Coordinates of C-alpha atoms in Angstrom, one line a residue:
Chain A
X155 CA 167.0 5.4 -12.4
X156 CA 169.7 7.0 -14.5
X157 CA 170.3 10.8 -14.8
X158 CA 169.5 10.2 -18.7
X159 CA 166.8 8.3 -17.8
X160 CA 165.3 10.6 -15.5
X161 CA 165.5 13.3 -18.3
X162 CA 164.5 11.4 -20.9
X163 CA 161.3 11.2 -18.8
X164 CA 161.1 15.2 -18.9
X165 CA 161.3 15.8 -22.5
X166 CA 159.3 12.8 -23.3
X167 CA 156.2 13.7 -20.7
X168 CA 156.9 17.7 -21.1
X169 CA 156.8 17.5 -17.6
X170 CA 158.8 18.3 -14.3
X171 CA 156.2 17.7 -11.9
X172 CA 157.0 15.6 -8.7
X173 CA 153.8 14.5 -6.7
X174 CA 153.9 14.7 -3.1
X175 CA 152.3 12.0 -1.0
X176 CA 151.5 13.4 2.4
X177 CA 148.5 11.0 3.1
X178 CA 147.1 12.1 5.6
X179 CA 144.0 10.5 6.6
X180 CA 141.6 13.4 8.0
X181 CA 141.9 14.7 4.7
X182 CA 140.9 12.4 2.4
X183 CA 137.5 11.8 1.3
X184 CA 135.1 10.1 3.6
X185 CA 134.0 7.3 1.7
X186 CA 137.3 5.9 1.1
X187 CA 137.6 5.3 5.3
X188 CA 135.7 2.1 4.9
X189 CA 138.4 0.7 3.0
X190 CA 140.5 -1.9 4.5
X191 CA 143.7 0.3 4.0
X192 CA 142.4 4.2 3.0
X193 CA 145.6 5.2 2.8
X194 CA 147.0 3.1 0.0
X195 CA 143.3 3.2 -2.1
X196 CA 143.6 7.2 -2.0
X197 CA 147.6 7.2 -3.0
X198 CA 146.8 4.0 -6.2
X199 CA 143.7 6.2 -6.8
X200 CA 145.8 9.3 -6.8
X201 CA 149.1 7.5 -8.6
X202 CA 147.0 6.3 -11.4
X203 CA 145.0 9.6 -12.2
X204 CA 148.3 11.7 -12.3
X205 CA 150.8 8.7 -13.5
X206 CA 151.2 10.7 -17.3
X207 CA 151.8 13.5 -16.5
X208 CA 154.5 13.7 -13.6
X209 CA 157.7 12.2 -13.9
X210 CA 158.0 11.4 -9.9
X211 CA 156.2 11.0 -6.8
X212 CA 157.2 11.6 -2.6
X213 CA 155.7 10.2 -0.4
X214 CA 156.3 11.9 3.1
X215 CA 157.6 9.0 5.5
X216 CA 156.4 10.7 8.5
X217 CA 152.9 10.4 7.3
X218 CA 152.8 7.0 7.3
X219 CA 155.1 6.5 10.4
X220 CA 152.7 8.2 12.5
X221 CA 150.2 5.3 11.7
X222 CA 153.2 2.8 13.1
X223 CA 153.4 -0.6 11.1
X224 CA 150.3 -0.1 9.7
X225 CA 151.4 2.9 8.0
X226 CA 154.7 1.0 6.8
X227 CA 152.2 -1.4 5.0
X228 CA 150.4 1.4 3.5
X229 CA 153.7 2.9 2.3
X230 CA 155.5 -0.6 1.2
X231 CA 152.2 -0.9 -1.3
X232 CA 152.0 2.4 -2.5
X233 CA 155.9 1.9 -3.2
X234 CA 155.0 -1.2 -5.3
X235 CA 152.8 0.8 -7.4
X236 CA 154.3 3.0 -8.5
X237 CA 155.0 3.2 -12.3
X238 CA 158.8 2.4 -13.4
X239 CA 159.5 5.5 -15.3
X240 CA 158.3 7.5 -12.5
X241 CA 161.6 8.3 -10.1
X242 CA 160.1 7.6 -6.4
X243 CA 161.7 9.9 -3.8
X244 CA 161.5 8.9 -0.5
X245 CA 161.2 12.1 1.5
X246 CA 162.7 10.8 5.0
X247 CA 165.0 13.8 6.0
X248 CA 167.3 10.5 7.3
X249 CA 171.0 11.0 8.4
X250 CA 173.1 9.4 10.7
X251 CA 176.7 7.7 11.5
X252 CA 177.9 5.8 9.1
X253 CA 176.8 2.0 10.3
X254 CA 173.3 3.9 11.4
X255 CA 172.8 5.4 7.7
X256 CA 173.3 2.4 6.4
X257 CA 171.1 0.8 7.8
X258 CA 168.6 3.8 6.5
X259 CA 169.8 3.0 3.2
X260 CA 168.8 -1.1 3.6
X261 CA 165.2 0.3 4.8
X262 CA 164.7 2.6 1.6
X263 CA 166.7 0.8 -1.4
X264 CA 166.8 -2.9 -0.7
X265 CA 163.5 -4.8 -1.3
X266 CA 164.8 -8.0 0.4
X267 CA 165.3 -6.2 3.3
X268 CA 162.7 -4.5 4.2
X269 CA 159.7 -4.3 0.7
X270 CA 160.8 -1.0 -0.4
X271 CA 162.6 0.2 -3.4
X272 CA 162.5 3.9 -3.8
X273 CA 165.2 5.2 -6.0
X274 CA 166.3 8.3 -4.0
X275 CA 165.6 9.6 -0.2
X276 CA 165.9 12.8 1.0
X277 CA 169.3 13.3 3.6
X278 CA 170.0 16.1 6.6
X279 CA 173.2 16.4 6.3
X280 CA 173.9 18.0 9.5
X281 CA 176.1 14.7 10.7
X282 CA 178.7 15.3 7.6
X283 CA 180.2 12.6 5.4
X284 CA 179.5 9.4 6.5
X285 CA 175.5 10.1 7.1
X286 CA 175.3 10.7 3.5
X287 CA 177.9 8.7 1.8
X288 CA 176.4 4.9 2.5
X289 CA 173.5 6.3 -0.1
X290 CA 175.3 6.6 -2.7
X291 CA 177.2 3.0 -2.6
X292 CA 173.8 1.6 -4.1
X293 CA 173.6 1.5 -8.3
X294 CA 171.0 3.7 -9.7
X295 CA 170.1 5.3 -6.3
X296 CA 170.2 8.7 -5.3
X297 CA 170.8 11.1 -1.9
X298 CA 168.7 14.3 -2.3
X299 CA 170.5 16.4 0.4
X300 CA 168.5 19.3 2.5
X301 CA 170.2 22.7 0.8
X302 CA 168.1 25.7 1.2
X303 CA 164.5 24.9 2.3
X304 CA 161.6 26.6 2.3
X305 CA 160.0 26.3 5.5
X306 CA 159.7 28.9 8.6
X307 CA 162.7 28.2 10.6
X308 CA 164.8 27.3 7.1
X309 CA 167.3 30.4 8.1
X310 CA 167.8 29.6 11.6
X311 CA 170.7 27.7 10.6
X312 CA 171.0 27.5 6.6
X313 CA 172.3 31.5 5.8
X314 CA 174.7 30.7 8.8
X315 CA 177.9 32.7 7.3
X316 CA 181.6 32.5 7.9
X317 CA 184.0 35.0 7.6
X318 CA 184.2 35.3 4.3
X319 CA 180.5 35.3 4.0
X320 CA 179.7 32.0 2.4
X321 CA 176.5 31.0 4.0
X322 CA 175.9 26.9 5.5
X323 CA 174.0 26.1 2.7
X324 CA 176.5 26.9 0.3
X325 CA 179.4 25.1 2.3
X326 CA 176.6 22.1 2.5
X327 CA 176.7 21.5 -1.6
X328 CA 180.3 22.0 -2.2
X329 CA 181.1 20.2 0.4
X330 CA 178.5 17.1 -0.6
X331 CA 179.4 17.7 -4.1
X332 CA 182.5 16.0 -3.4
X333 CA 181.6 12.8 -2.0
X334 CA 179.4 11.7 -5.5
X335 CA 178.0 13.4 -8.6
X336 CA 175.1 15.0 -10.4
X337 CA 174.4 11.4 -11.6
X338 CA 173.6 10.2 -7.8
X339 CA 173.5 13.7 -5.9
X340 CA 170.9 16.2 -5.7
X341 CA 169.9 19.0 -3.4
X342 CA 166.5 20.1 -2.1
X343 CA 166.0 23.7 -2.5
X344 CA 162.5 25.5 -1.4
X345 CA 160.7 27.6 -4.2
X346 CA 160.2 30.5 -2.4
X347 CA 163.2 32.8 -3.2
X348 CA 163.3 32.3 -6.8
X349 CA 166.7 34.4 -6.9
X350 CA 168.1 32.2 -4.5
X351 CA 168.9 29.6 -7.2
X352 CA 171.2 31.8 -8.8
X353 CA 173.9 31.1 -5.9
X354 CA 172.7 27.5 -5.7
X355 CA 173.5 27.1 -9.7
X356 CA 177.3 28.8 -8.9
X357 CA 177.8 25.7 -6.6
X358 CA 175.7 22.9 -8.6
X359 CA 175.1 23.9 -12.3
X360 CA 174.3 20.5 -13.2
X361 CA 172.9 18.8 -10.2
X362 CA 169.1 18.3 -9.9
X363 CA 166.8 20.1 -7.6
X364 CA 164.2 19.1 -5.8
X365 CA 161.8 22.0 -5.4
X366 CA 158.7 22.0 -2.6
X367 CA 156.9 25.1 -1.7
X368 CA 155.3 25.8 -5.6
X369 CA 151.7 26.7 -4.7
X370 CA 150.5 26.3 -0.8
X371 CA 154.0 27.9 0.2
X372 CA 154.1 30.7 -2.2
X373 CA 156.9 29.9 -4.5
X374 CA 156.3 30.7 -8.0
X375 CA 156.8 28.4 -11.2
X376 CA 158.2 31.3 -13.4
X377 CA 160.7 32.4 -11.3
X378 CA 162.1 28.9 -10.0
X379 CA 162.9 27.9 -14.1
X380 CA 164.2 31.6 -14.5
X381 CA 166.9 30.9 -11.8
X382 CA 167.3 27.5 -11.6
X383 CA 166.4 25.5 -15.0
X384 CA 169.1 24.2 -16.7
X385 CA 169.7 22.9 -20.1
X386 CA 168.7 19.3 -18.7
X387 CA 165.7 21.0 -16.6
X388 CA 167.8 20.2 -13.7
X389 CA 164.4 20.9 -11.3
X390 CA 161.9 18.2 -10.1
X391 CA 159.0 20.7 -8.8
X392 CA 156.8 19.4 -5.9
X393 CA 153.3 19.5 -5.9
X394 CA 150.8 18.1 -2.9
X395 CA 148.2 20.0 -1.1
X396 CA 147.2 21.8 -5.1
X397 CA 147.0 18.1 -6.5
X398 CA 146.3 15.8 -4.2
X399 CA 143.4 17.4 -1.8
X400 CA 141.8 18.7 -5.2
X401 CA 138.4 17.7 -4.1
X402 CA 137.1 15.8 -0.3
X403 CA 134.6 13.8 -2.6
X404 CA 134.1 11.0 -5.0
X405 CA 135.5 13.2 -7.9
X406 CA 139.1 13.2 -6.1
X407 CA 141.5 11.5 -8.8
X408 CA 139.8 13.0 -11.3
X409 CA 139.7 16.4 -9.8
X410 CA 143.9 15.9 -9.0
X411 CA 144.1 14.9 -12.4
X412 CA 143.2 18.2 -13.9
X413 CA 145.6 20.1 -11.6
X414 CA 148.0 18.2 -12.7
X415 CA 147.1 18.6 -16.2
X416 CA 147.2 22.4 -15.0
X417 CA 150.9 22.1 -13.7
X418 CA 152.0 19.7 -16.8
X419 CA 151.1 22.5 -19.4
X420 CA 152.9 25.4 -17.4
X421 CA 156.1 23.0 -17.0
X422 CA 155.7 22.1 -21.0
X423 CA 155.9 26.3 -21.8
X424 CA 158.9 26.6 -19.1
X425 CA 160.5 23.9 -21.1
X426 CA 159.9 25.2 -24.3
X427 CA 160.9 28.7 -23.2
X428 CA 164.6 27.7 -21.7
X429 CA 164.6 25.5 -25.0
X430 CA 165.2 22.4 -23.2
X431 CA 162.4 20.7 -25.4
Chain B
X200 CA 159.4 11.7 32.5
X201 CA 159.9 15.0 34.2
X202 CA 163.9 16.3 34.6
X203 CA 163.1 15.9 38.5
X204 CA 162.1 12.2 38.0
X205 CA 165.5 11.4 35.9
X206 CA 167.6 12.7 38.1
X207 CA 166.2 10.5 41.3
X208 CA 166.3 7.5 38.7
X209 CA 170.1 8.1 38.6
X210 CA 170.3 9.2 42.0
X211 CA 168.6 6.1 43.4
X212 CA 170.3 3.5 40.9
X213 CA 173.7 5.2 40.8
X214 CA 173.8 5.0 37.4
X215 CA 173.3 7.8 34.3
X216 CA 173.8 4.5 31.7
X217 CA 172.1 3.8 28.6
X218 CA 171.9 1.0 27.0
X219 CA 171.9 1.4 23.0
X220 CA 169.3 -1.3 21.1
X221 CA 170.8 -1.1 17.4
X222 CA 169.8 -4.8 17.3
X223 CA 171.5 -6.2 14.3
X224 CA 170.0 -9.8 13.3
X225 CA 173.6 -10.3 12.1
X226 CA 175.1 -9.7 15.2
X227 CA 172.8 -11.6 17.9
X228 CA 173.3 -15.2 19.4
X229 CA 172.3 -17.7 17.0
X230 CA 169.9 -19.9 19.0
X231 CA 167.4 -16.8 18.6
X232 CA 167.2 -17.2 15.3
X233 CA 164.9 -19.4 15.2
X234 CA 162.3 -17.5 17.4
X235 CA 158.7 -16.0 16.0
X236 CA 160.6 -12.3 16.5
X237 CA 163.9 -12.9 17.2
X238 CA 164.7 -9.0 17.4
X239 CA 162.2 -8.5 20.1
X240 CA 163.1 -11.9 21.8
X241 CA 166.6 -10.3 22.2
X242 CA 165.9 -6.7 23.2
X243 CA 163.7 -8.9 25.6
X244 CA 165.9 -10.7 27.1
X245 CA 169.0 -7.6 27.6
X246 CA 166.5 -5.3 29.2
X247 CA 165.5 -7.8 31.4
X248 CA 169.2 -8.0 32.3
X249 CA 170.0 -4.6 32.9
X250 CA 167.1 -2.5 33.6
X251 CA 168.3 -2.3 37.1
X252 CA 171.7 -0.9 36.3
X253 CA 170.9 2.5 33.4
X254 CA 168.1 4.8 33.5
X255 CA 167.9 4.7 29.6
X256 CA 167.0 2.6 26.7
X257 CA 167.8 4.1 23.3
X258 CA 166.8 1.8 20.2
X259 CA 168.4 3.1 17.3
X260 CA 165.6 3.2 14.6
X261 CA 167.2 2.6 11.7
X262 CA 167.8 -1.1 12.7
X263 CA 164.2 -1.4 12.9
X264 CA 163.7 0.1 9.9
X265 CA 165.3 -1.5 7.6
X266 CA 163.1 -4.7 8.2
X267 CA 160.2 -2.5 6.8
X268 CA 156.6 -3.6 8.0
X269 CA 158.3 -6.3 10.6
X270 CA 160.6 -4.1 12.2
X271 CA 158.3 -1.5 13.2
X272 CA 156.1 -4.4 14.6
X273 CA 159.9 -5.6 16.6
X274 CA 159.9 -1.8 17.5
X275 CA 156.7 -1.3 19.1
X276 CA 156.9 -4.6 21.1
X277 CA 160.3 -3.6 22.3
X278 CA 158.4 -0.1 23.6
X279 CA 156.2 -1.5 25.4
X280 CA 158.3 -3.9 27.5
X281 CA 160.8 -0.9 28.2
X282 CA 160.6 -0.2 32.2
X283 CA 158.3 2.8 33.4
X284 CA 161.8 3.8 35.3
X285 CA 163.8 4.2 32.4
X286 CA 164.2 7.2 30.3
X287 CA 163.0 6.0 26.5
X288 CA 164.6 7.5 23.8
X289 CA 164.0 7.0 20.3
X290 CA 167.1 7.6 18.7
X291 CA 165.6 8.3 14.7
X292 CA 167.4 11.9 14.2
X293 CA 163.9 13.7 12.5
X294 CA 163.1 16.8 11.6
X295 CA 161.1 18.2 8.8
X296 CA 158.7 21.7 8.3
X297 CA 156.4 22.0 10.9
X298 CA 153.4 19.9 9.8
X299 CA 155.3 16.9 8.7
X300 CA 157.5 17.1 12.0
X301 CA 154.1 17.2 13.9
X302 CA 153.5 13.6 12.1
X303 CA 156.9 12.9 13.7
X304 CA 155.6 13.6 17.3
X305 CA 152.9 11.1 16.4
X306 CA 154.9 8.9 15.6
X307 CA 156.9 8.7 18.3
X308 CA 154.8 9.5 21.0
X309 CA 151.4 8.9 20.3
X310 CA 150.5 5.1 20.9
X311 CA 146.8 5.7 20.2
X312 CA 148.2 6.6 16.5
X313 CA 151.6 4.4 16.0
X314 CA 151.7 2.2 19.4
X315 CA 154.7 3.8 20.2
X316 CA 155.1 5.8 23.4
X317 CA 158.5 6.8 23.9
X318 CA 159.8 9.7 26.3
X319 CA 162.3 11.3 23.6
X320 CA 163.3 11.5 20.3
X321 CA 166.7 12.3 18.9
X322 CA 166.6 15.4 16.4
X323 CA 168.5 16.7 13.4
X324 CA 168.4 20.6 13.9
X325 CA 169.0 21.5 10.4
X326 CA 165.7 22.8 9.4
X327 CA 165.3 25.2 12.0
X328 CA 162.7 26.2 14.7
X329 CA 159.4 24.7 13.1
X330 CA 161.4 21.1 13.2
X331 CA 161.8 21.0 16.4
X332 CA 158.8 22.9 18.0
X333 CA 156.0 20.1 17.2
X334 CA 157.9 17.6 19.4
X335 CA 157.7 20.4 22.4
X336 CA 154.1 20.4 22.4
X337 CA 154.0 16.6 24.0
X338 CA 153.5 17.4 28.2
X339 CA 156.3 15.3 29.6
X340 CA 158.3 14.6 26.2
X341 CA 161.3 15.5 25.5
X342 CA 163.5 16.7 21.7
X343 CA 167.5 15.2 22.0
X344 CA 168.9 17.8 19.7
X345 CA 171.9 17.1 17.8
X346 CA 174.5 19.3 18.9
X347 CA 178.2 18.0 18.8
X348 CA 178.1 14.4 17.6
X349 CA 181.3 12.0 17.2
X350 CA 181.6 10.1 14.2
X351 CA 183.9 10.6 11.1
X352 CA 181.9 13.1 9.5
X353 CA 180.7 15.5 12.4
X354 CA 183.1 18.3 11.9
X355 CA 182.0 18.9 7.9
X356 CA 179.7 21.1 9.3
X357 CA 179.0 21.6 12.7
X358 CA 182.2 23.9 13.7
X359 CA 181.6 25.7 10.8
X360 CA 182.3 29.1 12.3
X361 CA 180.9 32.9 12.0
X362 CA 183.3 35.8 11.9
X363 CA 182.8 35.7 15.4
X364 CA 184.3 32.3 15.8
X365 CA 181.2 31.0 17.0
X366 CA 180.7 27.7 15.5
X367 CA 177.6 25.7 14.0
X368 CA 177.0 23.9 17.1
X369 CA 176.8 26.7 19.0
X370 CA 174.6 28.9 17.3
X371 CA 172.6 25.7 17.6
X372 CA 172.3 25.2 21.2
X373 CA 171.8 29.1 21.2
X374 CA 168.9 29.3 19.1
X375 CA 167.2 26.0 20.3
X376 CA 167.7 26.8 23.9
X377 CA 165.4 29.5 23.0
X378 CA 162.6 27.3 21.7
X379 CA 162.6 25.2 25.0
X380 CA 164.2 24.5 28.1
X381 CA 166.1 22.0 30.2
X382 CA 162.8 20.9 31.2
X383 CA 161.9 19.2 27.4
X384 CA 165.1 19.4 25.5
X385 CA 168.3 18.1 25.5
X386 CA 171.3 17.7 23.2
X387 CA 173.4 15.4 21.6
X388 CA 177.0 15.4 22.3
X389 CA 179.7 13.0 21.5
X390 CA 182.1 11.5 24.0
X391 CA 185.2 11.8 21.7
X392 CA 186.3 15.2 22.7
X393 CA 186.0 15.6 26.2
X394 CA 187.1 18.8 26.8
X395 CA 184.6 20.2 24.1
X396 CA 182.4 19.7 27.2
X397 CA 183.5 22.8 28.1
X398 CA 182.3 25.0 25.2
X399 CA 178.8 23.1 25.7
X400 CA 178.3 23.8 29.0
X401 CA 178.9 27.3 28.8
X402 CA 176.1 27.2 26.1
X403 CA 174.1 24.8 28.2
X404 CA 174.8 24.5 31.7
X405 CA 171.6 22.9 33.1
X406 CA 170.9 20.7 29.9
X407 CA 170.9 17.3 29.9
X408 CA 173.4 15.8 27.3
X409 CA 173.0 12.5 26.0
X410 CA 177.0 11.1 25.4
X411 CA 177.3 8.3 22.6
X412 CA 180.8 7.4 21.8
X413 CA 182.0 6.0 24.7
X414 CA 184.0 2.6 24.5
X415 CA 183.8 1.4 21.2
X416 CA 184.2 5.1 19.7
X417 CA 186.9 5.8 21.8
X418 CA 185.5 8.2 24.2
X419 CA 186.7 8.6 28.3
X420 CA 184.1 8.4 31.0
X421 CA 186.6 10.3 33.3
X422 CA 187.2 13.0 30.9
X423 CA 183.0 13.4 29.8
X424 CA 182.4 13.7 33.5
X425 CA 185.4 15.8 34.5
X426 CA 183.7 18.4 31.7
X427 CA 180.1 17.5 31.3
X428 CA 178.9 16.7 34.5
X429 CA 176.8 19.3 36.4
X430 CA 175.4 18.9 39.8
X431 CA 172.2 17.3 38.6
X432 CA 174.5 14.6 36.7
X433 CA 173.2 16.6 33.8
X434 CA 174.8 13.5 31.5
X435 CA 173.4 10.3 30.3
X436 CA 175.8 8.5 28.5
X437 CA 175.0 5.9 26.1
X438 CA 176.5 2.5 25.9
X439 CA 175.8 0.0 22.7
X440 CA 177.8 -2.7 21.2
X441 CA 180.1 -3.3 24.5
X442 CA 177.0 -3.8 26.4
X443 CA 174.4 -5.9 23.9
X444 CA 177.1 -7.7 22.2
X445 CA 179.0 -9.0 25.1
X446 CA 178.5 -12.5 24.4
X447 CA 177.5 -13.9 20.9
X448 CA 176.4 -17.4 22.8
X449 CA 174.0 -18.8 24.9
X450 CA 175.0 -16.2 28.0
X451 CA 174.2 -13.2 26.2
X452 CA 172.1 -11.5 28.7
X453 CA 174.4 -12.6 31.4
X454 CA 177.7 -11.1 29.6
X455 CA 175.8 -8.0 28.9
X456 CA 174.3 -8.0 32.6
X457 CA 178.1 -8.3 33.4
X458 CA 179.6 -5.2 31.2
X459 CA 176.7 -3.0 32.9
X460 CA 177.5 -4.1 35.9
X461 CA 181.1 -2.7 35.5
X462 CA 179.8 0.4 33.7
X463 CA 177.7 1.6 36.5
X464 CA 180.0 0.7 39.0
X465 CA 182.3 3.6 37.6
X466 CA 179.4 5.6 37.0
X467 CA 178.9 5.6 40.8
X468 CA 182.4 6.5 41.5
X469 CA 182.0 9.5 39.2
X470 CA 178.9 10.6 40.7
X471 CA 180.7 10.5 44.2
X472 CA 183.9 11.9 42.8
X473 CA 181.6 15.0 41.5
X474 CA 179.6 15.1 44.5
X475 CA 176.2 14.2 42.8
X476 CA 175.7 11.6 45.2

């Protein structure tokens, strides 16, 4: 998918919301274990209820790994269903020498090879140039690289400052920023210091972001478009735990359906109040 | 495996090798082509070649991966036919927030969830403490952080330096020693600058180190060992292509059989040299 596309897709669903995938099978409902793959009935359940009003979905690659090749199947036909003019992100956190990422990048964006075609996976960058690079050599694909996250242990290394004070994070996206564009680059950046993406826009004005930790981790909608909204949108905000474990019973889709609806009409007034629709 | 049991593994086979499994279907004798799993049939056929001479197996996941569904079904046959004896290390540089990094673990070393069982697992340390944690919680597993690696791209970031003069890498091992010991964690730390050693060891003196980089990469034995070795051995250092892709005919496993052979021959002469043995 395009950069146009992609925002196209924005203004046309008044929408930002990305829709996290992290199947995890203790916590979907019970009557959906007799199924001969629960994992891939909850996620087309949960794809279809949802499909209008997000503009892209993640599933979480670990979730599926831990279920070993039968989790790959789940995950190669949950890729197949999802909708074209949704962008499909896998989030893989891959990243290694250059003949390694590649490799990475034949599992993720070439269907012959291996059944999936996601249009963008998520990239540690801590191996420099060549883990990221072999990404980007595929047409219409995208590297979203690890910038400022959101999680616990996020600082340990990311605010890592030289003398001059620039922090890792920052060095991270100029650095990146280099080796493609906004049309195949973006950056992961965690919701929950809103202010932050004030020094993330200095270094990226018009790269995407993808932005977890709205909702269960404490980040707040308003404060994220205040920041870090541009006049594209420029933010894909992550929803999972809010949408997807709406409801444990037989009302599940519908249930993530009206959080969603929820989340659609809070992005529509953030695009209408940064003027970007 | 326990550290103690390692080090009589080397001790005993006078050998710290590993042999690398990036099995490339590209790359392997053509008469296994034709085979039901010709991936596995290979792996097969070099551990049963070498599993005498190294104390460690590392398949590089991506190569599995990119075959989707069958790869993962190539990997977990390879797992299970790796030797009790050997170290097992899967070499898929993870890390996410804590729960989805849990899922790792499960991945990895849970057979009961993914029917893999490996010892290790290679880990990008870019997210910080919560990344890394989840795989410490496994009695008897192990996390191979990435410290100092060796390809093109390694210095973009990881001697990124402080006002101090303390680089990236270091703060790494700092903080991640922290989170473990030399009991469950090692690090990652390429062959290419040998005397680099030096700064690692003041950092980590009773790690293990796992050493790619050597031969093809252009790395020294002599020099890794004159600056990484401790009395334990302390190094396990990885050899791929020069080993697996000895021979492209019929004699594969032989040719391979052969370059161990003269790779643990001067693996015993450093161990005596350094008076390990």
């Amino acid at each position: 998918m395009t950069k146009q596309e992609l925002i196209d897709n924005i203004k046309s669903k008044k929408s930002f919301l990305c829709v996290g995938l992290d199947t995890d099978i203790s916590k979907i409902p019970e009557h959906l274990l007799d199924d001969e793959d629960p994992i891939f009935s909850f996620n087309k359940a949960i794809i279809e209820a949802t499909s209008d009003l997000c503009v892209a979905y993640k599933p979480n690659i670990a979730f599926y790994e831990s279920y070993g090749v039968k989790g790959w199947e789940s995950l190669r036909k949950t890729c197949e269903v999802l909708p074209k003019d949704c962008f499909s992100i896998a989030d893989a956190k891959r990243g290694d020498i250059g003949n390694t990422s590649k490799m990475y990048a034949q599992a993720f964006f070439n269907p012959a090879s291996s059944g999936l075609n996601f249009d963008s996976i998520t990239i540690a960058p801590y191996m420099g140039e060549d883990s990221v690079t072999p990404f980007l050599e595929f047409e219409g694909k995208w590297a979203i690289v690890l910038a400022l996250t959101s999680n616990h242990g996020s600082l340990d290394f990311q605010n890592f400052q030289n003398k001059e004070g620039k922090q890792l994070f920052e060095e991270v996206i100029d650095k990146v920023n280099t080796w493609g564009s906004s049309e195949n680059i973006m950056y992961v950046v965690g919701a929950t210091r809103g202010e932050a993406f004030t020094t993330i826009r200095k270094h990226a004005p018009d790269h995407f972001l993808l932005v977890p930790g709205v909702g269960a981790q404490g980040g707040s909608l308003a404060d994220v478009c205040q920041y870090g909204m541009n006049k594209d949108c420029g933010i894909l905000v992550n929803s999972t735990r809010g949408i997807i474990y709406a409801s444990k019973g037989k009302d599940f889709a519908e249930k993530a359906r009206e959080e969603a609806v929820k989340l659609q009409k809070e992005m529509q007034e953030q695009l209408e109040i940064h003027g970007v629709i």
